[in-house]
Tab-separated table of C-alpha atoms and ligand atoms in Angstrom:
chain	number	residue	atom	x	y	z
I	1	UNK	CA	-57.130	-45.567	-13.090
I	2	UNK	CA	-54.282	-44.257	-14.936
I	3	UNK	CA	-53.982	-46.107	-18.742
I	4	UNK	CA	-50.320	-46.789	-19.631
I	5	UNK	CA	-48.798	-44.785	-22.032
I	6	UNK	CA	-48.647	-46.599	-25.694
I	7	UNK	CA	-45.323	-48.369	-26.828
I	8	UNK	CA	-43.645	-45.596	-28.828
I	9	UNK	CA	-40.625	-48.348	-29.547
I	10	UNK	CA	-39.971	-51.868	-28.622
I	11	UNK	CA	-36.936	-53.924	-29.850
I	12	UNK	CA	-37.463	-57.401	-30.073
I	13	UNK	CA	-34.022	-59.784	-29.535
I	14	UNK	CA	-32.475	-57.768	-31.866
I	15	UNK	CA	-29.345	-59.190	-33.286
I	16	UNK	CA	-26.473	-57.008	-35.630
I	17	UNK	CA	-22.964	-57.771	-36.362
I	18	UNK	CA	-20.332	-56.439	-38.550
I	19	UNK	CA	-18.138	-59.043	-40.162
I	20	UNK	CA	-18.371	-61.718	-37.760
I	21	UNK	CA	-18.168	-59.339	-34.897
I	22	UNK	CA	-21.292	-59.624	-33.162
I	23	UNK	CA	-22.267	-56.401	-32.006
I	24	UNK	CA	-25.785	-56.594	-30.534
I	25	UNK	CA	-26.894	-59.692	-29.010
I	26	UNK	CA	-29.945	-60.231	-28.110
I	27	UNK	CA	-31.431	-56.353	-27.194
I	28	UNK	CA	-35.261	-56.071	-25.860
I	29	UNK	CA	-36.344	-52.753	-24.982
I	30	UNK	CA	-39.469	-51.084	-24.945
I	31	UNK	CA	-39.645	-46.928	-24.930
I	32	UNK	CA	-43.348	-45.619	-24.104
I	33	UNK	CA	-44.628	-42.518	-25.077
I	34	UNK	CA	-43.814	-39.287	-23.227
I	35	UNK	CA	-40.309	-40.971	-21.870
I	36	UNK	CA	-36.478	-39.789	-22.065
I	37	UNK	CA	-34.041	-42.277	-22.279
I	38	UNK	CA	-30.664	-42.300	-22.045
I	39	UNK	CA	-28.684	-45.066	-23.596
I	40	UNK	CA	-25.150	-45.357	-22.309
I	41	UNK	CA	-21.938	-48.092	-22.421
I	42	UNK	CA	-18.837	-48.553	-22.971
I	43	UNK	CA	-16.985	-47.221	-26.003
I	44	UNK	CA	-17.544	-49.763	-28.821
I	45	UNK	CA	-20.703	-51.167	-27.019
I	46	UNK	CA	-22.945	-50.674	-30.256
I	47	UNK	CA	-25.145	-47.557	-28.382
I	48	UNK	CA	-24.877	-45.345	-31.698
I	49	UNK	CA	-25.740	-49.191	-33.740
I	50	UNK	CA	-28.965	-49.359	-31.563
I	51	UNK	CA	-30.027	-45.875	-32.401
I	52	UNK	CA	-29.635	-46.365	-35.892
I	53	UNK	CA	-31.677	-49.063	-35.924
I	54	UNK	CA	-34.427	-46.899	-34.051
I	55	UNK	CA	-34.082	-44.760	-36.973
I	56	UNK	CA	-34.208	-47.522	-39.631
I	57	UNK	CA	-30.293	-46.723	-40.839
I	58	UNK	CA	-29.654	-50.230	-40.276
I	59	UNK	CA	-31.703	-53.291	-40.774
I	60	UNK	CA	-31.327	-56.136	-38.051
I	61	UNK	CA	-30.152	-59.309	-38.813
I	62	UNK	CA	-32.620	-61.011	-36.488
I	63	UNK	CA	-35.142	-60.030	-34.126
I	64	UNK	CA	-37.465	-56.503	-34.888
I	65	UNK	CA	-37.561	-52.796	-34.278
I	66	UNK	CA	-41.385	-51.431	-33.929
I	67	UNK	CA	-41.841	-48.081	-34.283
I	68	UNK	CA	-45.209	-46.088	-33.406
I	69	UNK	CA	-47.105	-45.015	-36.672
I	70	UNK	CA	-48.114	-41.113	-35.877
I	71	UNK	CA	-49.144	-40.624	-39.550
I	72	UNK	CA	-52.468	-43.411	-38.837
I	73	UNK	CA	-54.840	-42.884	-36.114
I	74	UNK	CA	-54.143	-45.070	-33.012
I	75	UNK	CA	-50.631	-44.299	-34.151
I	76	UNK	CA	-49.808	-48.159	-34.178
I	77	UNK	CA	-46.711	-49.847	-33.948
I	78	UNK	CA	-44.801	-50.465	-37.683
I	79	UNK	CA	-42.113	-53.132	-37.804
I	80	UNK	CA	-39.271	-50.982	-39.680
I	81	UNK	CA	-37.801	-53.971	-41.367
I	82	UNK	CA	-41.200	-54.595	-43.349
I	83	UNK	CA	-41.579	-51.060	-44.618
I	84	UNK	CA	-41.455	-49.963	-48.216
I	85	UNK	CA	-39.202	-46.494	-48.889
I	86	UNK	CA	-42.284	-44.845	-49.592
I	87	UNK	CA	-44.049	-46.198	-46.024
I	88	UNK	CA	-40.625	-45.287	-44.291
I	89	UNK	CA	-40.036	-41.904	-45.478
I	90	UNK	CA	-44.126	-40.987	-44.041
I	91	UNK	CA	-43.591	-42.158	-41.001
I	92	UNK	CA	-40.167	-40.603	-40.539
I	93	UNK	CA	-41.925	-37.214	-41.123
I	94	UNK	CA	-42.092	-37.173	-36.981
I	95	UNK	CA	-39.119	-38.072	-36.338
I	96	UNK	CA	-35.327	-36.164	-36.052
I	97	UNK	CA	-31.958	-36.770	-35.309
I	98	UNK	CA	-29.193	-34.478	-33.669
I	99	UNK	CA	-26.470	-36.476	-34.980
I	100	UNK	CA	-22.728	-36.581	-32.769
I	101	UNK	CA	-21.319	-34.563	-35.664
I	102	UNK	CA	-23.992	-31.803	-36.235
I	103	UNK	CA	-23.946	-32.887	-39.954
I	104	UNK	CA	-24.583	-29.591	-40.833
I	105	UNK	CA	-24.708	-28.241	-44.382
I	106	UNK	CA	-22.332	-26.744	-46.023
I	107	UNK	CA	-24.116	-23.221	-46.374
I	108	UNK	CA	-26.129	-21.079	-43.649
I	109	UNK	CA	-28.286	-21.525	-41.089
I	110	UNK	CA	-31.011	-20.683	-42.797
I	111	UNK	CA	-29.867	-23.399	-45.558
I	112	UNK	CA	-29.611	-25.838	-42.630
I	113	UNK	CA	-33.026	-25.278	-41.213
I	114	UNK	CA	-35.128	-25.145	-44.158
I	115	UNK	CA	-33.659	-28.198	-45.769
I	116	UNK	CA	-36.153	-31.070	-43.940
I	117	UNK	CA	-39.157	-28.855	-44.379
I	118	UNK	CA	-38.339	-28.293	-47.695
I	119	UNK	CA	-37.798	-32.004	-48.710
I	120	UNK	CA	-39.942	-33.890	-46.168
I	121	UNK	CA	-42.281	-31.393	-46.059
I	122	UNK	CA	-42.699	-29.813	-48.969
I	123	UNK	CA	-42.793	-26.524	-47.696
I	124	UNK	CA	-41.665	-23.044	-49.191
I	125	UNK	CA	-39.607	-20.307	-48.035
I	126	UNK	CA	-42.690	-18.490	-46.844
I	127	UNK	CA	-43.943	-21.212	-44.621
I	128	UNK	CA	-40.064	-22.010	-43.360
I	129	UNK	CA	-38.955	-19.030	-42.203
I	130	UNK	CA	-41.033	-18.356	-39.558
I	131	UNK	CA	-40.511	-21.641	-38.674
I	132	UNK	CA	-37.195	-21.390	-38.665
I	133	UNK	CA	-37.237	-18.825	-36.637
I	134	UNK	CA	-39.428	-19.924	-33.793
I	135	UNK	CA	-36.921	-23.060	-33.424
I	136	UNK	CA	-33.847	-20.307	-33.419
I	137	UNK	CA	-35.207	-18.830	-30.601
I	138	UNK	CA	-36.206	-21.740	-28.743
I	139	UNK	CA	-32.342	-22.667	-29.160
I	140	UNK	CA	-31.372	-19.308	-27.428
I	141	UNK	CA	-30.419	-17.698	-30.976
I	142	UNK	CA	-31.708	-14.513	-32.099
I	143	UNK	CA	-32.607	-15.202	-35.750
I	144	UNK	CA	-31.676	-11.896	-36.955
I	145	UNK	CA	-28.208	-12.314	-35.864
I	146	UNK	CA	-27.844	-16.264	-36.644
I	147	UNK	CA	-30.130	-17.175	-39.420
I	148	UNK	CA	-27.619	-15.903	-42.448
I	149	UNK	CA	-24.578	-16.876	-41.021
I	150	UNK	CA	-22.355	-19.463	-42.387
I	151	UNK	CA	-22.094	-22.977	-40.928
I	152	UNK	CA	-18.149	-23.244	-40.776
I	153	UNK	CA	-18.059	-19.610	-38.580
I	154	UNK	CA	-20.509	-21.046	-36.049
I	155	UNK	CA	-18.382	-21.799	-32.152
I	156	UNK	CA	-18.876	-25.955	-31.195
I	157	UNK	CA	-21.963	-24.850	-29.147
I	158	UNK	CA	-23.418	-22.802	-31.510
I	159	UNK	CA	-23.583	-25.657	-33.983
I	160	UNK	CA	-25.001	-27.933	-31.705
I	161	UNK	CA	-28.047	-25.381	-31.003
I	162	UNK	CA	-28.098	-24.976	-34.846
I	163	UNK	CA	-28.468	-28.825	-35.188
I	164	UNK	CA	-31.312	-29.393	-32.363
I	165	UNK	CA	-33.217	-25.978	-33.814
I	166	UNK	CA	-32.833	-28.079	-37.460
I	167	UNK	CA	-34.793	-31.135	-35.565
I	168	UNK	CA	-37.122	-28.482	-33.709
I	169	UNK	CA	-38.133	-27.347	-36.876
I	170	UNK	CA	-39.764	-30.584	-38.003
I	171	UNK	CA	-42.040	-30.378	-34.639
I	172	UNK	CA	-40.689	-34.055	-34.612
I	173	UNK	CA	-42.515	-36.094	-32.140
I	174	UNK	CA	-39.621	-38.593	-31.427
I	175	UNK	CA	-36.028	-36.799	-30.913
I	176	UNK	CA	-32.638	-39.256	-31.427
I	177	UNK	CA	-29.138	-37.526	-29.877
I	178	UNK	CA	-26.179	-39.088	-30.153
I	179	UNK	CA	-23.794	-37.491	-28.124
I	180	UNK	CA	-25.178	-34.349	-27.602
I	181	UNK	CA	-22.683	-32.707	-25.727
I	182	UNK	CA	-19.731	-33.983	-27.143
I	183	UNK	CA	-16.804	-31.850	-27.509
I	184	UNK	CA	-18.464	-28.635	-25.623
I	185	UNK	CA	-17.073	-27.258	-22.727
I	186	UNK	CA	-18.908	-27.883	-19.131
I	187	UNK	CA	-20.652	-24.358	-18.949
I	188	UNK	CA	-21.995	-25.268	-22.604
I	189	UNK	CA	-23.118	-28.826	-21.704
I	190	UNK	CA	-25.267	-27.305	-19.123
I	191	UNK	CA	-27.165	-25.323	-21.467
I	192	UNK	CA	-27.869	-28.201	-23.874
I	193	UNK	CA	-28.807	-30.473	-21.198
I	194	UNK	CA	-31.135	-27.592	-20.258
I	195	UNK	CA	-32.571	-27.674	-23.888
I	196	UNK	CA	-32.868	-31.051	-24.691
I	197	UNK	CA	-35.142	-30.951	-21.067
I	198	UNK	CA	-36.978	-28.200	-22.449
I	199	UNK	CA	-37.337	-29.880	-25.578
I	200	UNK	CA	-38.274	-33.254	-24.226
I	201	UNK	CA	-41.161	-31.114	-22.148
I	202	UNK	CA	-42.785	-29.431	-24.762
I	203	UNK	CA	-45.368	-30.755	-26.362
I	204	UNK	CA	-44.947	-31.263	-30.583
I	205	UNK	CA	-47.975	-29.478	-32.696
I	206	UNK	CA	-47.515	-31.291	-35.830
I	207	UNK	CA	-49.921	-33.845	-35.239
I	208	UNK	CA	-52.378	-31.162	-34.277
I	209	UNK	CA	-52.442	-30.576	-38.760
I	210	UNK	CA	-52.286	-34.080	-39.312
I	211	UNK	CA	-55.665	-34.288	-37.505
I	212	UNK	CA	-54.082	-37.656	-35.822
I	213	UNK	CA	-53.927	-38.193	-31.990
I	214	UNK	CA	-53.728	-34.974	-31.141
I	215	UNK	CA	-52.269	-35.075	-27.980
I	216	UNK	CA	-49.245	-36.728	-27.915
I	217	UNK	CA	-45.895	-36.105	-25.805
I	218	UNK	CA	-42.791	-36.013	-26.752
I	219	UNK	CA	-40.217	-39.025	-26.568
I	220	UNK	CA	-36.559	-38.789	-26.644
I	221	UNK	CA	-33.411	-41.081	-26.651
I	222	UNK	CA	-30.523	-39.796	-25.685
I	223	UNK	CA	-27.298	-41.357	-26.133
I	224	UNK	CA	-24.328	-40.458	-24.277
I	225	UNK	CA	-21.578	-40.727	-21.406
I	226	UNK	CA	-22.396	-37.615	-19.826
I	227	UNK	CA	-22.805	-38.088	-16.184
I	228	UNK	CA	-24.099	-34.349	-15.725
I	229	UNK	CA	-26.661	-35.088	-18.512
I	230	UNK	CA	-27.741	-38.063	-15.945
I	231	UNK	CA	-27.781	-35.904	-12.916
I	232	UNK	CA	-29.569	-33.318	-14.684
I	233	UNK	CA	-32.114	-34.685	-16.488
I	234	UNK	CA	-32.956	-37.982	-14.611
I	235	UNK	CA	-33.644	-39.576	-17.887
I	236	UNK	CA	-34.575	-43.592	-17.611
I	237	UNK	CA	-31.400	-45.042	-18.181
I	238	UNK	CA	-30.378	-47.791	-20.262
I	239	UNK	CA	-27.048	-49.345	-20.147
I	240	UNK	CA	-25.787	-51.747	-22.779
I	241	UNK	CA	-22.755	-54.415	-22.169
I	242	UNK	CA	-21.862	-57.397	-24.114
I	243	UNK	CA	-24.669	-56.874	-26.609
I	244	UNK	CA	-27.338	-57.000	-24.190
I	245	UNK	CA	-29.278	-54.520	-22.091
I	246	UNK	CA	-27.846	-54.849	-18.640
I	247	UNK	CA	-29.321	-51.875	-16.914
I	248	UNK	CA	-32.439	-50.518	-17.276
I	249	UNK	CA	-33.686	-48.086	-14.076
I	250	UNK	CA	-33.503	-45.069	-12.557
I	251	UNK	CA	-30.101	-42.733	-12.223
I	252	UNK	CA	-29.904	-43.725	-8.795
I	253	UNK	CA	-30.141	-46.960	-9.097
I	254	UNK	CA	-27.573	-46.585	-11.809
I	255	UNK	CA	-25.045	-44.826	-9.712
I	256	UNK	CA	-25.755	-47.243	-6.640
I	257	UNK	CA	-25.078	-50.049	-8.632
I	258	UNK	CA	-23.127	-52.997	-7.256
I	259	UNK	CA	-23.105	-54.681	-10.780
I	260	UNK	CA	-19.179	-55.600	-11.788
I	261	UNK	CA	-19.868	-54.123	-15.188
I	262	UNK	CA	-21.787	-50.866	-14.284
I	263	UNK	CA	-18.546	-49.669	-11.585
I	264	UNK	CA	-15.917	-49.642	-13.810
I	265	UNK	CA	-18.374	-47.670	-16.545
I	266	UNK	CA	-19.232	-45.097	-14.078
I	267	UNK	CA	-15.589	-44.607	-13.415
I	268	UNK	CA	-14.735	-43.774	-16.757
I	269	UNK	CA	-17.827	-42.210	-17.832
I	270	UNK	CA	-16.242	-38.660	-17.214
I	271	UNK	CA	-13.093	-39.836	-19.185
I	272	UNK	CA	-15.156	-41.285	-22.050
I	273	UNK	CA	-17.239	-38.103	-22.408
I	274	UNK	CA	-14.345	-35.528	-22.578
I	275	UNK	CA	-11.938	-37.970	-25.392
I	276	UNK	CA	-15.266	-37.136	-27.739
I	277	UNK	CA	-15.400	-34.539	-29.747
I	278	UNK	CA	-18.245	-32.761	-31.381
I	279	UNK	CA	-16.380	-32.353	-34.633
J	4	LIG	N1	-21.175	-49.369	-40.513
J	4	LIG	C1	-20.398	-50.192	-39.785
J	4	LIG	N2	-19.623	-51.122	-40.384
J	4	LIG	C2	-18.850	-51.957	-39.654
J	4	LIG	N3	-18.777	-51.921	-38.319
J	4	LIG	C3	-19.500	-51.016	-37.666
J	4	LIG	C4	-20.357	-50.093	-38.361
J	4	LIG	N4	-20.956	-49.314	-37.450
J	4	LIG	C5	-20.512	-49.716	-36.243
J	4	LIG	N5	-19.644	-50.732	-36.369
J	4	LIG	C6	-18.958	-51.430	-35.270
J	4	LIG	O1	-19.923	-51.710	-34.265
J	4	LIG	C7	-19.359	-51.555	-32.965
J	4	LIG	C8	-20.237	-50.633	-32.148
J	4	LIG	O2	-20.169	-49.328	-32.687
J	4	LIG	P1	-20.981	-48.109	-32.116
J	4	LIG	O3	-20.632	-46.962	-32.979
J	4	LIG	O4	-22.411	-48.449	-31.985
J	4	LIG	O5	-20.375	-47.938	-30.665
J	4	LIG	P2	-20.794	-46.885	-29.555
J	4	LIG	O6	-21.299	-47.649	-28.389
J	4	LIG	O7	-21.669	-45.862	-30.130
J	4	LIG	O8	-19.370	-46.293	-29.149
J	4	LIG	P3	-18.902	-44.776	-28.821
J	4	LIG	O9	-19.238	-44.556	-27.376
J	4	LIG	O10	-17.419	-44.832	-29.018
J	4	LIG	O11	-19.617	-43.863	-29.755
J	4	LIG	C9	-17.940	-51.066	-33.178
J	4	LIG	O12	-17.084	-52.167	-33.077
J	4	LIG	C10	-17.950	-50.530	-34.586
J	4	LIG	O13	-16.693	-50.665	-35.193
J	5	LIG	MG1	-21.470	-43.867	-30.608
């Protein structure tokens, strides 16, 4: 028989508001290892709060967010909220975020990819740049042409490739998006829906150095209001209303849904996804 794959993240009744406003309620959700999941909801709906707790940005004000350990053998879970700086920052090492923005650097792409490596890493220029350059390509860039150019001349969907080849390049074996296709036109969306796939398929090699569970796959949460992303990619999706989770299943069930709160999202998912901008 089959063993489950381990818990890679489980949120416990996690509670968060901002000045009285209670923005999540109440969320339980548990990501295993290997799976993509797409977090959608309403505008407002706290989907971009929730990540940022995955990513230990923000603290909850009750309830927990366990993350798996990949830097100790067994790669147990770590509840975030009891981690020193020190404990964070190693266990983050596996981790990366393609943020709605880019948050690119002021500076090239070379300045943008090396930065983590450099700083998380410790790594040099000698062991970056091939680096740098396998993620490049695995964006669809040619590195020769890209690597030296500067951030503010790259188009909306060159940036975006820029920003997942800067989380490729940490090997990271968890991947965050928020809003990946924002602001890129249809033809482009396609492509990055393609690549986040890709992405989400191939297996990281970093743990292969750190001598710790060597074979792990890759887990990524996606949030967005892309339908196509949906339809594409199939991802588990998670929809959050009121605070709470109130859809968890597959994109058919999603798009059969009956629910009086999942119909009207649907409806204005396509609306929702082309007011955002990637900039
Ligand atoms: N740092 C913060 N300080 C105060 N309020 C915040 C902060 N971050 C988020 N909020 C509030 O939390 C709520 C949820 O915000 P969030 O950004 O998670 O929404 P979202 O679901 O990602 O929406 P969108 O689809 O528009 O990106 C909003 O009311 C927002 O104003
Ligand atoms: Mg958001």
């Amino acid at each position: 028989m089959k063993t489950p794959a381990p818990r890679e993240i489980v949120v416990e009744d996690l509670h968060r508001a901002f000045g009285g406003h209670a923005v999540l309620a109440g969320i339980d959700l548990t990501i295993s290892r290997g799976e993509l999941v797409a977090i959608v909801g309403g505008s407002g709906c706290g989907k971009t709060v929730l990540l940022k707790h995955m990513t230990a940005h923000f603290m909850p004000d009750r309830g927990r967010v366990l993350v798996a350990d990949h830097e100790t053998a067994g790669s147990p879970l770590r509840n975030l909220s009891g981690l020193s700086e020190d404990e964070l920052d190693r266990i983050r090492v596996h981790w990366a975020v393609v943020y709605q923005k880019n948050a690119l650097l002021t500076g090239s792409v070379y300045h943008n990819l090396a930065i983590w490596p450099r700083e998380v890493l410790n790594l040099g220029d000698t062991a970056i740049r091939p680096r740098a350059e396998r993620a490049l390509r695995d964006v669809g860039l040619e590195p020769g042409e890209v690597m030296s150019s500067d951030r503010d001349s790259l188009s909306g969907g060159m940036a975006k490739r820029v920003a997942i080849a800067r989380a490729l390049v940490m090997d990271p074996v968890l991947v965050f998006y928020d809003e990946p296709t924002a602001g890129l036109d249809p033809e482009m969306c396609v492509q990055i829906h393609d690549l986040i796939g890709e992405t989400h398929a191939a297996r990281p090699g970093s743990l292969r150095h750190a001598g710790v569970d060597t074979d792990v796959s890759r887990t990524s949460v996606v949030v967005t209001h892309d339908t196509e992303l949906l339809r594409r990619l199939r991802p588990r999706i998670v929809m959050l209303h009121a605070g709470r989770v109130r859809f968890d299943g597959s994109f058919d069930e999603f798009v059969e849904s009956k629910d009086e709160h999942i119909r009207p999202y649907l409806a204005q998912m396509a609306f929702l996804h082309a007011r955002l901008t990637g900039n």
